Structures are given as structure tokens and as C-alpha cells.
Short mmCIF file of C-alpha atoms and ligand atoms in Angstrom, two decimals:
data_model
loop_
_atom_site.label_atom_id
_atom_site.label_comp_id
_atom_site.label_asym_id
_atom_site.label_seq_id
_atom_site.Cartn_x
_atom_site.Cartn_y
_atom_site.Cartn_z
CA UNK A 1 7.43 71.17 -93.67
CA UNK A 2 7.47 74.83 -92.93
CA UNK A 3 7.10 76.09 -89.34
CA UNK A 4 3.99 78.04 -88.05
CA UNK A 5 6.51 80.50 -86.20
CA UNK A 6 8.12 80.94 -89.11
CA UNK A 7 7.11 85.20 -89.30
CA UNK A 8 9.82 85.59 -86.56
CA UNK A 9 13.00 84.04 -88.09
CA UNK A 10 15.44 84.61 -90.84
CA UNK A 11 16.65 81.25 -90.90
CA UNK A 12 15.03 77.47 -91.30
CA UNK A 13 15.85 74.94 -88.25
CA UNK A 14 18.88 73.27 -89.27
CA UNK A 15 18.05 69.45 -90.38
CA UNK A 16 19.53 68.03 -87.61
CA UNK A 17 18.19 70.06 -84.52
CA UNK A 18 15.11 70.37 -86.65
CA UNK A 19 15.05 66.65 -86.55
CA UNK A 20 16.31 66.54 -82.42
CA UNK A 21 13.63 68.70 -82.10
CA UNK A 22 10.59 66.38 -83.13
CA UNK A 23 8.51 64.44 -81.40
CA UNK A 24 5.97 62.88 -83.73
CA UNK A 25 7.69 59.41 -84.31
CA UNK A 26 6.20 58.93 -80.66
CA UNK A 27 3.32 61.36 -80.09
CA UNK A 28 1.50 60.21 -83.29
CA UNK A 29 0.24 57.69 -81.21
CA UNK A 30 -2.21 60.38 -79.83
CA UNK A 31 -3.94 61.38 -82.96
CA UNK A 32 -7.43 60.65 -81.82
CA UNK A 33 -6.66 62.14 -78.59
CA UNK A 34 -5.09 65.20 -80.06
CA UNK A 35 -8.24 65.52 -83.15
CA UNK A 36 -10.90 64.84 -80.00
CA UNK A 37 -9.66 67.78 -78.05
CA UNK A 38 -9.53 69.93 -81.09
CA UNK A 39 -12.95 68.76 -81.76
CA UNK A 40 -14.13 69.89 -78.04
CA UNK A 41 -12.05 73.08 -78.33
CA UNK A 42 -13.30 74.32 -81.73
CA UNK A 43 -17.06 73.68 -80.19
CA UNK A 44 -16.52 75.68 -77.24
CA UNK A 45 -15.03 78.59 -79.31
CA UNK A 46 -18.21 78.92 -81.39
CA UNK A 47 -20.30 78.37 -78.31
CA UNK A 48 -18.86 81.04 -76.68
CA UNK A 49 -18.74 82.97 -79.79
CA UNK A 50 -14.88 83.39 -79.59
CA UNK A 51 -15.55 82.47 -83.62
CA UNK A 52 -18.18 82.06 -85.81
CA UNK A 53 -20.76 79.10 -85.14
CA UNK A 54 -20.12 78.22 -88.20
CA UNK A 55 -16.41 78.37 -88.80
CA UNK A 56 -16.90 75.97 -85.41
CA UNK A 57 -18.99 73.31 -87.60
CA UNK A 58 -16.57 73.67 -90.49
CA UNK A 59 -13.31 72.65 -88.46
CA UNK A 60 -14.85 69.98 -86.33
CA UNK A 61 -16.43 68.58 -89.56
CA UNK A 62 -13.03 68.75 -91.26
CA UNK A 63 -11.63 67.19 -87.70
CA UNK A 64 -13.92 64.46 -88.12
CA UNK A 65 -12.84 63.91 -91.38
CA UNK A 66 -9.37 63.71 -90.93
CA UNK A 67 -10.02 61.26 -87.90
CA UNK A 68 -11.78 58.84 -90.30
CA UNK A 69 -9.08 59.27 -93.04
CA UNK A 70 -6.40 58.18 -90.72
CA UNK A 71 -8.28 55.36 -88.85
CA UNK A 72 -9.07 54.10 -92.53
CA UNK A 73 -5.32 54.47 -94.20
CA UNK A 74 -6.32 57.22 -96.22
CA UNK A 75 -4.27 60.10 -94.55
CA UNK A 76 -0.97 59.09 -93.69
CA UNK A 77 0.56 61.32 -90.24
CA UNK A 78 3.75 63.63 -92.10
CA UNK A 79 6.11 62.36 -90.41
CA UNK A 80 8.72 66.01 -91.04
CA UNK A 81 5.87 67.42 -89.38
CA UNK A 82 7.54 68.63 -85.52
CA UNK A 83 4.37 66.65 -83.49
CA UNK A 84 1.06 65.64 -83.67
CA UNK A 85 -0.35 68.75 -82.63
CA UNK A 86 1.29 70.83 -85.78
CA UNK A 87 0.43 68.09 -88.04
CA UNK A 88 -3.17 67.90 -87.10
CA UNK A 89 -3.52 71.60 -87.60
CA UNK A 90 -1.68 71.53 -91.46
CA UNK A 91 -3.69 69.46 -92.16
CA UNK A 92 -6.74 71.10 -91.28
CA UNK A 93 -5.40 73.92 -92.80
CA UNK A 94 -4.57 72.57 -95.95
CA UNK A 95 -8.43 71.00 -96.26
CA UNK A 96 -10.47 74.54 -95.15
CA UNK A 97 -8.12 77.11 -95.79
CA UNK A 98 -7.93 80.01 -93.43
CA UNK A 99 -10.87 79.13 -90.95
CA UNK A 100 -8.49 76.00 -89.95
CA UNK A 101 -6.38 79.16 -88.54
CA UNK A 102 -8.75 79.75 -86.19
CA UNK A 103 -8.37 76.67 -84.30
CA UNK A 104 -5.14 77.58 -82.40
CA UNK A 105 -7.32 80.27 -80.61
CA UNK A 106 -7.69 80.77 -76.72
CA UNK A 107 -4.87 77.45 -76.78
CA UNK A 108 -1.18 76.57 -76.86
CA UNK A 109 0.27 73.56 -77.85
CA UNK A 110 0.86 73.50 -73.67
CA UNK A 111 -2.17 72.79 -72.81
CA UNK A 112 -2.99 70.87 -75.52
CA UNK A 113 -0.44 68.13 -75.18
CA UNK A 114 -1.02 67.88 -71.76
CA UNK A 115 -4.36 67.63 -72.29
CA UNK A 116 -3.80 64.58 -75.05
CA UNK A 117 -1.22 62.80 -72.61
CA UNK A 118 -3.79 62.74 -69.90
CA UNK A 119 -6.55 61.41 -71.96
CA UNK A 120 -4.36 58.81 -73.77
CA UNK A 121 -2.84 57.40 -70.53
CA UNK A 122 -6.67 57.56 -68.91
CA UNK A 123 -7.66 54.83 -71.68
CA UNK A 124 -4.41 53.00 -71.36
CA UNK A 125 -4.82 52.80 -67.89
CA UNK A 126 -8.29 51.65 -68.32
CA UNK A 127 -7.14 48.91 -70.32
CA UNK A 128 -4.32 47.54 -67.87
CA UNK A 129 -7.24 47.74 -64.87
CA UNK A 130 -9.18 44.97 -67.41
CA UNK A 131 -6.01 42.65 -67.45
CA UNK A 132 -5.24 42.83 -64.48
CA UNK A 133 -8.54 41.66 -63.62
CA UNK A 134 -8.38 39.06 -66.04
CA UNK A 135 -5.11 38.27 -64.21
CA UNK A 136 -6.60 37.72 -61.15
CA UNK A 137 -9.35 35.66 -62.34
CA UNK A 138 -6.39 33.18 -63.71
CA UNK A 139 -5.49 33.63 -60.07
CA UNK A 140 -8.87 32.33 -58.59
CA UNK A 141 -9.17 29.63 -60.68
CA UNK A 142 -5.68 28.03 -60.18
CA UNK A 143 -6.62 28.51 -56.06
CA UNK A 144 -9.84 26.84 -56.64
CA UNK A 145 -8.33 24.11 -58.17
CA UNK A 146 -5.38 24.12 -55.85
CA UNK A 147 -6.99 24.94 -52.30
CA UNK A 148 -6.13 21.71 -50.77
CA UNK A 149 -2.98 21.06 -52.96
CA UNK A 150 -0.42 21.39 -49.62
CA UNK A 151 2.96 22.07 -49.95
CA UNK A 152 5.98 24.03 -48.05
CA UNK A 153 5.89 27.41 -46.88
CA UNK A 154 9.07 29.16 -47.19
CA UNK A 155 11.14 31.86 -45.17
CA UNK A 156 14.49 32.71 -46.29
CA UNK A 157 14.05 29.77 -49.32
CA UNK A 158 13.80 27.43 -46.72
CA UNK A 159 10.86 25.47 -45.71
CA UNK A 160 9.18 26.99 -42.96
CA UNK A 161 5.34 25.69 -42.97
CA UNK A 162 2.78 23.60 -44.36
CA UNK A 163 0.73 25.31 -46.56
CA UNK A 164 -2.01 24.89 -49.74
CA UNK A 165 -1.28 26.08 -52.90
CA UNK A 166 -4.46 28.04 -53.18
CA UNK A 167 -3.32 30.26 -49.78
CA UNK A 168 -0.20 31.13 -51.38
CA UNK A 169 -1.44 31.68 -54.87
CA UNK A 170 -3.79 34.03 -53.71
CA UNK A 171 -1.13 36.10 -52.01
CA UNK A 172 -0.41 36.78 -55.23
CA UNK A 173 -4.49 37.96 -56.10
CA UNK A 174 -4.11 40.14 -53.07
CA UNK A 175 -1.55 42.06 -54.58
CA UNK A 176 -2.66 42.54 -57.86
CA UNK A 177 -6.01 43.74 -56.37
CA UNK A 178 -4.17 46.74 -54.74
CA UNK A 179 -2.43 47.20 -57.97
CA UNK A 180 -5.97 47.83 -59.28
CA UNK A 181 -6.92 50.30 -56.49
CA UNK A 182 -3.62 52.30 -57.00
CA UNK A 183 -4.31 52.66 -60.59
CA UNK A 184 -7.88 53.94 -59.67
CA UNK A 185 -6.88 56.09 -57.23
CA UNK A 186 -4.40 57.71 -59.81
CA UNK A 187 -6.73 58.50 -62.25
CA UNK A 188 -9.15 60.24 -60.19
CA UNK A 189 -6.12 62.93 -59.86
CA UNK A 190 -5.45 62.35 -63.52
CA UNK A 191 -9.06 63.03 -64.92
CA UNK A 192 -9.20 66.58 -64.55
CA UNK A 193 -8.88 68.94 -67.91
CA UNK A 194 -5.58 71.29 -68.26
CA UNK A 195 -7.37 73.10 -71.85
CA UNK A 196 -7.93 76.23 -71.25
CA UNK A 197 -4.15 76.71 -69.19
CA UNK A 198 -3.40 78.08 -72.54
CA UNK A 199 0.89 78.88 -72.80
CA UNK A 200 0.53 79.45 -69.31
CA UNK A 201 -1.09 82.44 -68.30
CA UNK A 202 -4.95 81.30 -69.47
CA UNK A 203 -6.24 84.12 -71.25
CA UNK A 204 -8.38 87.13 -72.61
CA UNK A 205 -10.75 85.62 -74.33
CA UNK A 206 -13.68 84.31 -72.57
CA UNK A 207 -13.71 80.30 -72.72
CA UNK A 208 -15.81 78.12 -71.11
CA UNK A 209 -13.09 75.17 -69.75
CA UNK A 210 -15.48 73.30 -67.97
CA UNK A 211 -17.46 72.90 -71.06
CA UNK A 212 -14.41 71.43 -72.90
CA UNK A 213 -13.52 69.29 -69.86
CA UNK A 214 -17.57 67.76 -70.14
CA UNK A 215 -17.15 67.02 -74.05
CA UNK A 216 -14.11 65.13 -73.33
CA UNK A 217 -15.11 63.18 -70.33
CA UNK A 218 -13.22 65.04 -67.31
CA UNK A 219 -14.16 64.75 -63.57
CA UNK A 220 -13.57 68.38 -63.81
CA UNK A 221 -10.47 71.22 -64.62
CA UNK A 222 -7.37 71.81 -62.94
CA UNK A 223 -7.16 74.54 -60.59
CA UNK A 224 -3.96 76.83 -61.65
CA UNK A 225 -3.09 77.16 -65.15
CA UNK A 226 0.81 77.28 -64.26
CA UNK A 227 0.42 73.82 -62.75
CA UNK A 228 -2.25 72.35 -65.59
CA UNK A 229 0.51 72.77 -68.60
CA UNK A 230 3.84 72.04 -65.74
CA UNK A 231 2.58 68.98 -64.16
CA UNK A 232 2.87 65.70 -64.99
CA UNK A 233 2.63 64.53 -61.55
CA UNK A 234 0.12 61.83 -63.03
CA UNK A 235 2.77 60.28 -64.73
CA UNK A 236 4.95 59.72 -62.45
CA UNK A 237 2.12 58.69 -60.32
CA UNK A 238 1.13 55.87 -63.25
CA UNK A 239 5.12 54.98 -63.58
CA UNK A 240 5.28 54.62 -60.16
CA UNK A 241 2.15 52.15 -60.20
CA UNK A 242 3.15 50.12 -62.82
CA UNK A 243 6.56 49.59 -61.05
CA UNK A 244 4.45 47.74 -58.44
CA UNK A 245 2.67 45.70 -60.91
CA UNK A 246 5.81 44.97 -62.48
CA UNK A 247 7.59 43.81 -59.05
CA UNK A 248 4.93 41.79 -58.26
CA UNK A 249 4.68 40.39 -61.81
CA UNK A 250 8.35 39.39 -61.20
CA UNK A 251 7.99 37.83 -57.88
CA UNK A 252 5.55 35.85 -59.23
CA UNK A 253 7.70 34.96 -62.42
CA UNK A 254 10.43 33.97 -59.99
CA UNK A 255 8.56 31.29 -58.52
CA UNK A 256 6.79 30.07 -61.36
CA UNK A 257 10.68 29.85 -62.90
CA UNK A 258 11.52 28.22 -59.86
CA UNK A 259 8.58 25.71 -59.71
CA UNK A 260 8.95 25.03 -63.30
CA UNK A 261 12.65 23.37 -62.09
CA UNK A 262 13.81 19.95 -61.84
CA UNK A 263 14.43 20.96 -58.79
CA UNK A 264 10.85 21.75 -57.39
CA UNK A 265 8.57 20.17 -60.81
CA UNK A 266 5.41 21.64 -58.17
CA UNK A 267 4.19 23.13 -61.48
CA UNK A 268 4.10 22.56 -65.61
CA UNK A 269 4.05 25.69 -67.89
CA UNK A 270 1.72 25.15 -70.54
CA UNK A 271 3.99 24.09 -73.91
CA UNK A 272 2.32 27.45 -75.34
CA UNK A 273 3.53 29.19 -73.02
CA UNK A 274 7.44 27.69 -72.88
CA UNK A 275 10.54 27.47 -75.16
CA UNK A 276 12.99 24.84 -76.34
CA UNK A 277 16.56 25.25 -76.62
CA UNK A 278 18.67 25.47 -79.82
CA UNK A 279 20.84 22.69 -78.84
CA UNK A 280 19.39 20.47 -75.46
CA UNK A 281 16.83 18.44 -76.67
CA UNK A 282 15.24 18.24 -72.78
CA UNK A 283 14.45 21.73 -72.23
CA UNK A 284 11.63 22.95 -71.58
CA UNK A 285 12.24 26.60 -70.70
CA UNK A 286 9.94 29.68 -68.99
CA UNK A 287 11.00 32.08 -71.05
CA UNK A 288 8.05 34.46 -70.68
CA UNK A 289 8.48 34.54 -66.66
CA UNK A 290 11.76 35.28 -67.23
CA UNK A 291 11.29 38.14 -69.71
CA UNK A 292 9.02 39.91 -67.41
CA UNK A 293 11.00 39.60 -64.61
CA UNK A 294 13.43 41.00 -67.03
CA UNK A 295 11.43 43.79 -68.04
CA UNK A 296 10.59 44.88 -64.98
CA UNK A 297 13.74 46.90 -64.83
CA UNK A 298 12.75 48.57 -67.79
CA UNK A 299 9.48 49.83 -66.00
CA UNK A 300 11.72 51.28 -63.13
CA UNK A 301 13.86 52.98 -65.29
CA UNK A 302 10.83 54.43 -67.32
CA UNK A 303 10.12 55.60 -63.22
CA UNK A 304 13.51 57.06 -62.93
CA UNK A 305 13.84 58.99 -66.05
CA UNK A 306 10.51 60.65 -65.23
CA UNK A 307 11.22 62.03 -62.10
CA UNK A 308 14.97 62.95 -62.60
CA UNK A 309 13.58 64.77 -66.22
CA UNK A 310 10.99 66.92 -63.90
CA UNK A 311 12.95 67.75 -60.71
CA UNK A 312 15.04 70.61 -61.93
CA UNK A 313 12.29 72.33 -64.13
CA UNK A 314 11.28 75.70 -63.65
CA UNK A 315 7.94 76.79 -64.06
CA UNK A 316 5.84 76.72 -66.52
CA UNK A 317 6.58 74.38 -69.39
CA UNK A 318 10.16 73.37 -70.74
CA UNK A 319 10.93 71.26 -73.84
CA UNK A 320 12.45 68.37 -71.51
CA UNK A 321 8.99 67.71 -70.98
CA UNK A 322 8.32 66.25 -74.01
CA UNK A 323 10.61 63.45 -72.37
CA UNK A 324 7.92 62.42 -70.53
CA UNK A 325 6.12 60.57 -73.93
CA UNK A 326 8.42 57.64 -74.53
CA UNK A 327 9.17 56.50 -70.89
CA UNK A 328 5.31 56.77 -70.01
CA UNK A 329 4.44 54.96 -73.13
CA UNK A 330 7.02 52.15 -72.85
CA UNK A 331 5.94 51.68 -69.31
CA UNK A 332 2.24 51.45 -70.32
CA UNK A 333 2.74 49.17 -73.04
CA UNK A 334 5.74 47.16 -71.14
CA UNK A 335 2.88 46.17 -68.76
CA UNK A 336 0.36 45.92 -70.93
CA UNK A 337 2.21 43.02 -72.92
CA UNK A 338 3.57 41.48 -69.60
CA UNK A 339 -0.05 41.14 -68.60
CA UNK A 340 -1.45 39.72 -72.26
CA UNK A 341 1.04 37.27 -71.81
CA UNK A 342 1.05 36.30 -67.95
CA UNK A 343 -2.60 35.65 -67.49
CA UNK A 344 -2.84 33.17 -70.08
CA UNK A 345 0.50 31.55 -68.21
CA UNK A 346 -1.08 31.18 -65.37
CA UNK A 347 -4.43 29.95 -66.21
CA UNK A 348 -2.74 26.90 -68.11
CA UNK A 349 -0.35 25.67 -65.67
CA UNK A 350 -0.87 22.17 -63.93
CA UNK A 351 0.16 21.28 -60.58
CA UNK A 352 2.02 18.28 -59.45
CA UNK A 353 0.21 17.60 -56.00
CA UNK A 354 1.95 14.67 -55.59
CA UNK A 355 5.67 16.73 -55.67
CA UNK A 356 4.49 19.74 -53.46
CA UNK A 357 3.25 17.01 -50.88
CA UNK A 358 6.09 14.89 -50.84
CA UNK A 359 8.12 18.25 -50.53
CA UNK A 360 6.21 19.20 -47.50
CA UNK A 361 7.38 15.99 -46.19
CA UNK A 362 10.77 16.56 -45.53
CA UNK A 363 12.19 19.59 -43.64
CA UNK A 364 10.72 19.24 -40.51
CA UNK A 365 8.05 21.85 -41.64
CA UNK A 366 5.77 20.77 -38.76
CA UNK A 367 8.27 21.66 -35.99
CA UNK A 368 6.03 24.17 -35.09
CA UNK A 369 3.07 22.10 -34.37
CA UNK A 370 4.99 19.70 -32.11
CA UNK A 371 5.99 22.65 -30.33
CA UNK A 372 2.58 23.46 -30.26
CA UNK A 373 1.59 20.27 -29.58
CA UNK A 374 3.38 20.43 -26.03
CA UNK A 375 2.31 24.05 -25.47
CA UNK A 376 -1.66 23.01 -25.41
CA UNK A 377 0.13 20.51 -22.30
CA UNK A 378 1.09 22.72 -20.66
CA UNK A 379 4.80 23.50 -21.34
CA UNK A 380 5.47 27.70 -21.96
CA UNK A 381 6.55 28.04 -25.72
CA UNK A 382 9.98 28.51 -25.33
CA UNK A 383 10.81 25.24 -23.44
CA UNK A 384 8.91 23.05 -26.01
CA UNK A 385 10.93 25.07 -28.46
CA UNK A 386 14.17 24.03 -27.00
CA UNK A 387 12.68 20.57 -26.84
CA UNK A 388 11.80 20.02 -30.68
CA UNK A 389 15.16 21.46 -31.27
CA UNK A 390 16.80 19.06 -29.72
CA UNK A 391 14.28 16.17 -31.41
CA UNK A 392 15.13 17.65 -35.00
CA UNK A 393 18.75 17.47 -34.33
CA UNK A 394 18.68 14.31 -32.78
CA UNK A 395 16.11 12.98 -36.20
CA UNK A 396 19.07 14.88 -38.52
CA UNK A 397 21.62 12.60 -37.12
CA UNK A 398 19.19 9.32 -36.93
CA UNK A 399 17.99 10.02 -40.66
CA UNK A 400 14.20 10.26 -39.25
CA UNK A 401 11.67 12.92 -39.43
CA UNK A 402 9.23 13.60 -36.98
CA UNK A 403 6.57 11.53 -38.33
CA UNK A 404 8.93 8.56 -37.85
CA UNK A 405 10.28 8.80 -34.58
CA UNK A 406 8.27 6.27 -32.36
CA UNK A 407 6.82 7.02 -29.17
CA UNK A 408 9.64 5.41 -26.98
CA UNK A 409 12.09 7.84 -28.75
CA UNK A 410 9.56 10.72 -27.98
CA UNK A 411 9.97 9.76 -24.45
CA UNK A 412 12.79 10.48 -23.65
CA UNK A 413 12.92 13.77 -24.56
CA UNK A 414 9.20 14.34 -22.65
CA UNK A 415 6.73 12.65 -20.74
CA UNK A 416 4.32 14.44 -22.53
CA UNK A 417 4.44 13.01 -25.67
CA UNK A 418 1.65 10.77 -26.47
CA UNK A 419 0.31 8.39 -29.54
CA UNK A 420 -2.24 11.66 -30.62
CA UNK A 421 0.97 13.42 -31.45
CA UNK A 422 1.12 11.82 -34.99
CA UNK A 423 -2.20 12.96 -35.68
CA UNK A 424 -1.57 16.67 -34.23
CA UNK A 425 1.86 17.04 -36.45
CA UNK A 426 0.18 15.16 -39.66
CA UNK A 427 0.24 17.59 -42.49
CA UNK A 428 -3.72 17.71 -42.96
CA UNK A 429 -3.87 18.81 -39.51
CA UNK A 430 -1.20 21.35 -39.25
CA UNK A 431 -3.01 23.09 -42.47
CA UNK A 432 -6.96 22.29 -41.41
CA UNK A 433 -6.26 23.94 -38.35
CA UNK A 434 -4.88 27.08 -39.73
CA UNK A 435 -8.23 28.79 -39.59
CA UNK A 436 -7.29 31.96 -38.29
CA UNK A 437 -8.56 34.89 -40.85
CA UNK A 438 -5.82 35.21 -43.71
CA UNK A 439 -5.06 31.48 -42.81
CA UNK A 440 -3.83 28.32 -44.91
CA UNK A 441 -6.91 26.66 -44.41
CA UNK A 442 -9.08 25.33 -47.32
CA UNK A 443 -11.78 27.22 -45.26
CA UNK A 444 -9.57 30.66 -45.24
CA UNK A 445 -8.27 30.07 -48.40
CA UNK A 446 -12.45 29.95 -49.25
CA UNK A 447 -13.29 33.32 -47.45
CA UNK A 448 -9.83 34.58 -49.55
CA UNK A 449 -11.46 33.89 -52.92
CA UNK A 450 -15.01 35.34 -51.56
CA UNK A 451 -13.13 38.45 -51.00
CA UNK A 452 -11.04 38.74 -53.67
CA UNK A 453 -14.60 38.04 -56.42
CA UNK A 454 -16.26 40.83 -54.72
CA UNK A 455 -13.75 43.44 -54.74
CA UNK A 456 -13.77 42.44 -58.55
CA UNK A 457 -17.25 42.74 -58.61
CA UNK A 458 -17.36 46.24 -57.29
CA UNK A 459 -14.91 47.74 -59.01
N1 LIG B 1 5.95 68.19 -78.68
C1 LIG B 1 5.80 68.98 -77.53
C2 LIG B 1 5.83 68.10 -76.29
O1 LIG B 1 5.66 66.96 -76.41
C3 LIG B 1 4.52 69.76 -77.54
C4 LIG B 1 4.53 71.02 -76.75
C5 LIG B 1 5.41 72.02 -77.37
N2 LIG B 1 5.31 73.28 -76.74
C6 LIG B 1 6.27 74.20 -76.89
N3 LIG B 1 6.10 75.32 -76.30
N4 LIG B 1 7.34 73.97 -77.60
O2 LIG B 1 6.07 68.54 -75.21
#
């Protein structure tokens, strides 16, 4: 395909950098993106009668057309075109003849592919917003089911506390829900219009950019045309996001890998959602919580590749910023297929109460409440600390737990010990009387899920 700068060279691009060059195997994606701000453009040019009102119908009718040809299969993308942008404009060119020329007016492909990046990532984003709310609905409904499911807390992988499933499922909710807000948040910065920035200077003629920025659905226009075609600040602000999405995804994965275990068996994966092996008939493997744990490098290295491509760029735009396509978009669509995948995970999964319980038996896990327990006596904390200590090592060596130490035994290590101690240091008690705000509770764990709906609800 010839170029359109062609009038100032002797020579054609050799194959190969003519081929290093191109970026349309990865910024065809943004064809509608790319034919939409045409469309806005060419309407503010006749509006502002930069050209003709009707050269302006002609190339937003042949715009339209070309849209519908590709969304239909009749107009395949060239792929020897250089990018999107040049292809969209041959094309046009090649249906209407010179008034297709007049398109590039007042514009630079500059502005324009910032302007496409930022309204393809603005409906991507969109989209990972509605699974991740989808994901946190899985959420809710596996802490509904599971509020009074207890089990052990952990610190440091080992058990620490009782607690119910639905408290530390919803940890999980909690974070996800920020993810949400971040993501907002970034697009408020995001949805403002660079057209108009032109190469980099703006320009003579006399455009209208807030017009374009209204057609296309901006918040409004960015403020300095150096900075609307040189920043791509909301990328790395959307990378950076979906990092966090991704760690948490992965934390999440982790435990559901570990629950799935022999070794724990506090959950079962759905079989739709698990693999067999090739050659050990037993297995039953979580091969999709490990993949996204897996992919979550992949995200941060999307993250990485974005900021080290920007941070030695003179202004205004350089051609390392067409870099900026394939990390964003493999970091949008990483997450997006992590999330297609994860909330239907988690919504299928059954518990094994009856594991997570007996779990919570062992370990000592309600240390704290004996300690506790002597505390509300009268004893400061950090002699009925030492005190328990000395129980748990003495039950360690005697092959008891707490709940089975009798009340002589108790005895001697305190006079305060009494019979209600079994009932203070029973499992049920030491989570029922976690009410505190944020708490294990099933009544917590309630006001949790209120909080978490309505923050749905209002975003
Ligand atoms: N394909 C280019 C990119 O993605 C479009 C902008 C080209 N601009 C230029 N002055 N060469 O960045």
C-alpha cells in the first residue's frame, strides 16, 4: 500500500522496517473507535465550516458505511496498511474520491490515536467494572451460604482464630469493591477528549473541540495540546489498576488452590471448573486458579513495560508510543478472561463445613479467649498470657487441647478457672462474640454483606 507522505521521498520503506513499522495487526481492534471519531471530526469541520456541509455528510455517510461493511464481513481491514488510522482513511478515499482528502483536516494521526485508545479502553474498562461486580455477587452468595460455616483464621499459615467462612470470604468482596472504585476514579481522568491537540501545536483553523468531545461522549477536553497527544498517563493508571485486581485475583486463587487440597478439602471446585491429569486417575486439579495466579505476572509486566516505554520520552509524541497498544490491551483482556472465568468458580464451589470445623478444632485457636477468659477475672493480659502458654505446652505434651483438659488440671495452673470456661472457649462462642464492627460474627459478617450490596447498588 502506498504511503500518504509519499510527495517527500525518493524511496519506498524497505519491507522489513516498513513491516517493523506497523501497527495494525493490533490497533485494528479500534476500528469503530477510530471510524466514530472520524465521524465526530468530519461533523465538526462542516459545522464550523472548515469544509463544505456537504462534503461533511458525504464522508460521515461513507464512514458509516464502511463501519457497517466491516461489522458485517464485507470489508476486510488491509492488513499492509501501516494502522488503523491510514487504513480507515484509504478507504474512504478510495469510496468518495477527493472529498475523503478532506478528512485529515485540523487533525494528526496524534491526536487521533490517542483519542481512539482512550475511548476503546473507556468501554473496556466499563466492561471489567460489570464483572467485577458479577464477581462480587459470587462473593455474597458463597458468604450467605457460608456465614456460620466456622473455621481457622490464619497468621503466618498458621492457625490463629476462629472464624466463619462468610467473614473471610468477604475480605475478599471488600477488595474487589475498591478495585471497582479505582477503576472509576481512573476514568474520570481518562474521559476527557485529546482531538483537536492536532500534531501537537493545535492549530489555525477554527475547530470547535468541545463539540467533538460531546459527539463522542467526553466529560470534557484536555487542557494543553502538548500533553493531550504525549500522555498516556491513563494507561498506566488502568495497568496499574488491573495489577491490583490481578493480585487480589491471585490471593484468592491461592487459597482456593489451597482449600481445594487433600490437605485442607474446606472446599470442592465445581468439575466445570477443574482438570484431570493425563496419567493419575485421582486428580482433580484447579487449574483455572492456578492460571490466574499465573497470569497475574503477565499484568505486572504489561505495568512495567508501560512506564519504562514513557519515562525517557521527550515531548510531544514519539513512535515508542505506539508500544503502549499491546501491553494495555493484553492487560485489559488478561483480566477480562481471568474474571469470565473466576466468577463462575466461585459461585459453584461447595464447602465442607464439617472439615473447616474439625480444623478449627485443633491448634489451640481459642488460646486467646482463655486468655481472655481470665482477663474479664481480673488478671492484666499479659499474666493470663503467660498462663495459657504454659497450659498449651503442658496440653502439647499431654496430647489434650483445651477443650479437654478438666477442671482439676485447670487448677493448678489458676484458681480462677471455673466449669463456665468450656462454654467461654467453645468455638460458637469465641466467633458469636466477635461483634465488634468488621467482626467474625454471623451478625458482622450480616452488616458486611449490607454494605458491600449497597455500594453495588450505587455505583
Ligand atoms: N500507529 C501510531 C501509534 O500507534 C499512530 C500515530 C502515528 N503518528 C506518527 N506521527 N507517526 O502510535
Amino acid at each position: 500500500m502506498g504511503k500518504m507522505w509519499e510527495g517527500r521521498f525518493s524511496k519506498a520503506l524497505d519491507q522489513t522496517a516498513d513491516d517493523f513499522n506497523s501497527s495494525i495487526s493490533f490497533d485494528s481492534k479500534m476500528f469503530r473507535q477510530d471510524i466514530k471519531g472520524s465521524m465526530a471530526h468530519a461533523a465538526m469541520l462542516g459545522a464550523k465550516e472548515i469544509i463544505s456541509l456537504e462534503d461533511a455528510n458525504t464522508i460521515i455517510g461513507a464512514l458509516q458505511g464502511i463501519l457497517e461493511d466491516i461489522e458485517k464481513g464485507a470489508l476486510n481491514i488491509d492488513m499492509t496498511c501501516e494502522d488503523i488510522h491510514m487504513f480507515v482513511e484509504a478507504e474512504l478515499t478510495k469510496r468518495i474520491g477527493d472529498t475523503g482528502k478532506r478528512l485529515h483536516t485540523a487533525r494528526s494521526r496524534n491526536d487521533q490515536v490517542a483519542l481512539d485508545i482512550r475511548m476503546y479502553l473507556r468501554d473496556e474498562t466499563n466492561k471489567v467494572i460489570e464483572m467485577l461486580k458479577d464477581t462480587v455477587e459470587a462473593i455474597i452468595e458463597q458468604a450467605q451460604k457460608n456465614k456460620d460455616a466456622i473455621l481457622p483464621g490464619y497468621t503466618h499459615l498458621q492457625r490463629a482464630q476462629p472464624i466463619t467462612f462468610g467473614h473471610h470470604l468477604m475480605a475478599y468482596a471488600m477488595m474487589l469493591l475498591r478495585d471497582i472504585s479505582r477503576l472509576k476514579d481512573a476514568l474520570k481522568r481518562m474521559n476527557l477528549s485529546p482531538l483537536g491537540s492536532c500534531a501537537l501545536a493545535g492549530t489555525t483553523y477554527n475547530t470547535d473541540r468541545n463539540f467533538t468531545a460531546q459527539i463522542l461522549g467526553f466529560d470534557g477536553i484536555t487542557a494543553n495540546s502538548i500533553d493531550g497527544v504525549s500522555d498516556r498517563d491513563f494507561c498506566v493508571e488502568l495497568a496499574s489498576a488491573f495489577s491490583l485486581i490481578m493480585m487480589h485475583l491471585s490471593r484468592f486463587s491461592e487459597e482456593i488452590i489451597l482449600w481445594s487440597s487433600w490437605e485442607f478439602k474446606f472446599i470442592e471446585l465445581d468439575d466445570s471448573f477443574t482438570t484431570g491429569s493425563s496419567i493419575m486417575p485421582q486428580k482433580k486439579n484447579s487449574d483455572m486458579a492456578e492460571l490466574v495466579r499465573g497470569k497475574t505476572g503477565r499484568v505486572y509486566g504489561d505495568l512495567i513495560t508501560l512506564l519504562t516505554m514513557l519515562k525517557g520520552l521527550p515531548l510531544a509524541y514519539n513512535k515508542d508510543m505506539q508500544e503502549d497498544k499491546e501491553a494495555i490491551f493484553d492487560s485489559v483482556e488478561t483480566v477480562q478472561k481471568c474474571l469470565e472465568v473466576f466468577a463462575p468458580m466461585v459461585r459453584t464451589f461447595t464447602t465442607l463445613k464439617d472439615n473447616m470445623y474439625k480444623a478449627a478444632q485443633k491448634g489451640f485457636i481459642n488460646a486467646t479467649d482463655l486468655a481472655d477468659y481470665m482477663v474479664k477475672k481480673g488478671l492484666p493480659f499479659r499474666s493470663a498470657y503467660k498462663t495459657v502458654g504454659q497450659i498449651v505446652a503442658y496440653c502439647i505434651e499431654n496430647n489434650k487441647v483445651l477443650d479437654t483438659m478438666t477442671i482439676e488440671e485447670y487448677k493448678k495452673y489458676s484458681e480462677l478457672f471455673e466449669d463456665d470456661l468450656y462454654n467461654e472457649i467453645s468455638l460458637e462462642t469465641c466467633v458469636s462474640k466477635r461483634i465488634s464492627e468488621g467482626g467474625t460474627s454471623v451478625e458482622s459478617v450480616e452488616k458486611q454483606i449490607k454494605l458491600a450490596l449497597e455500594s453495588l447498588k450505587n455505583d
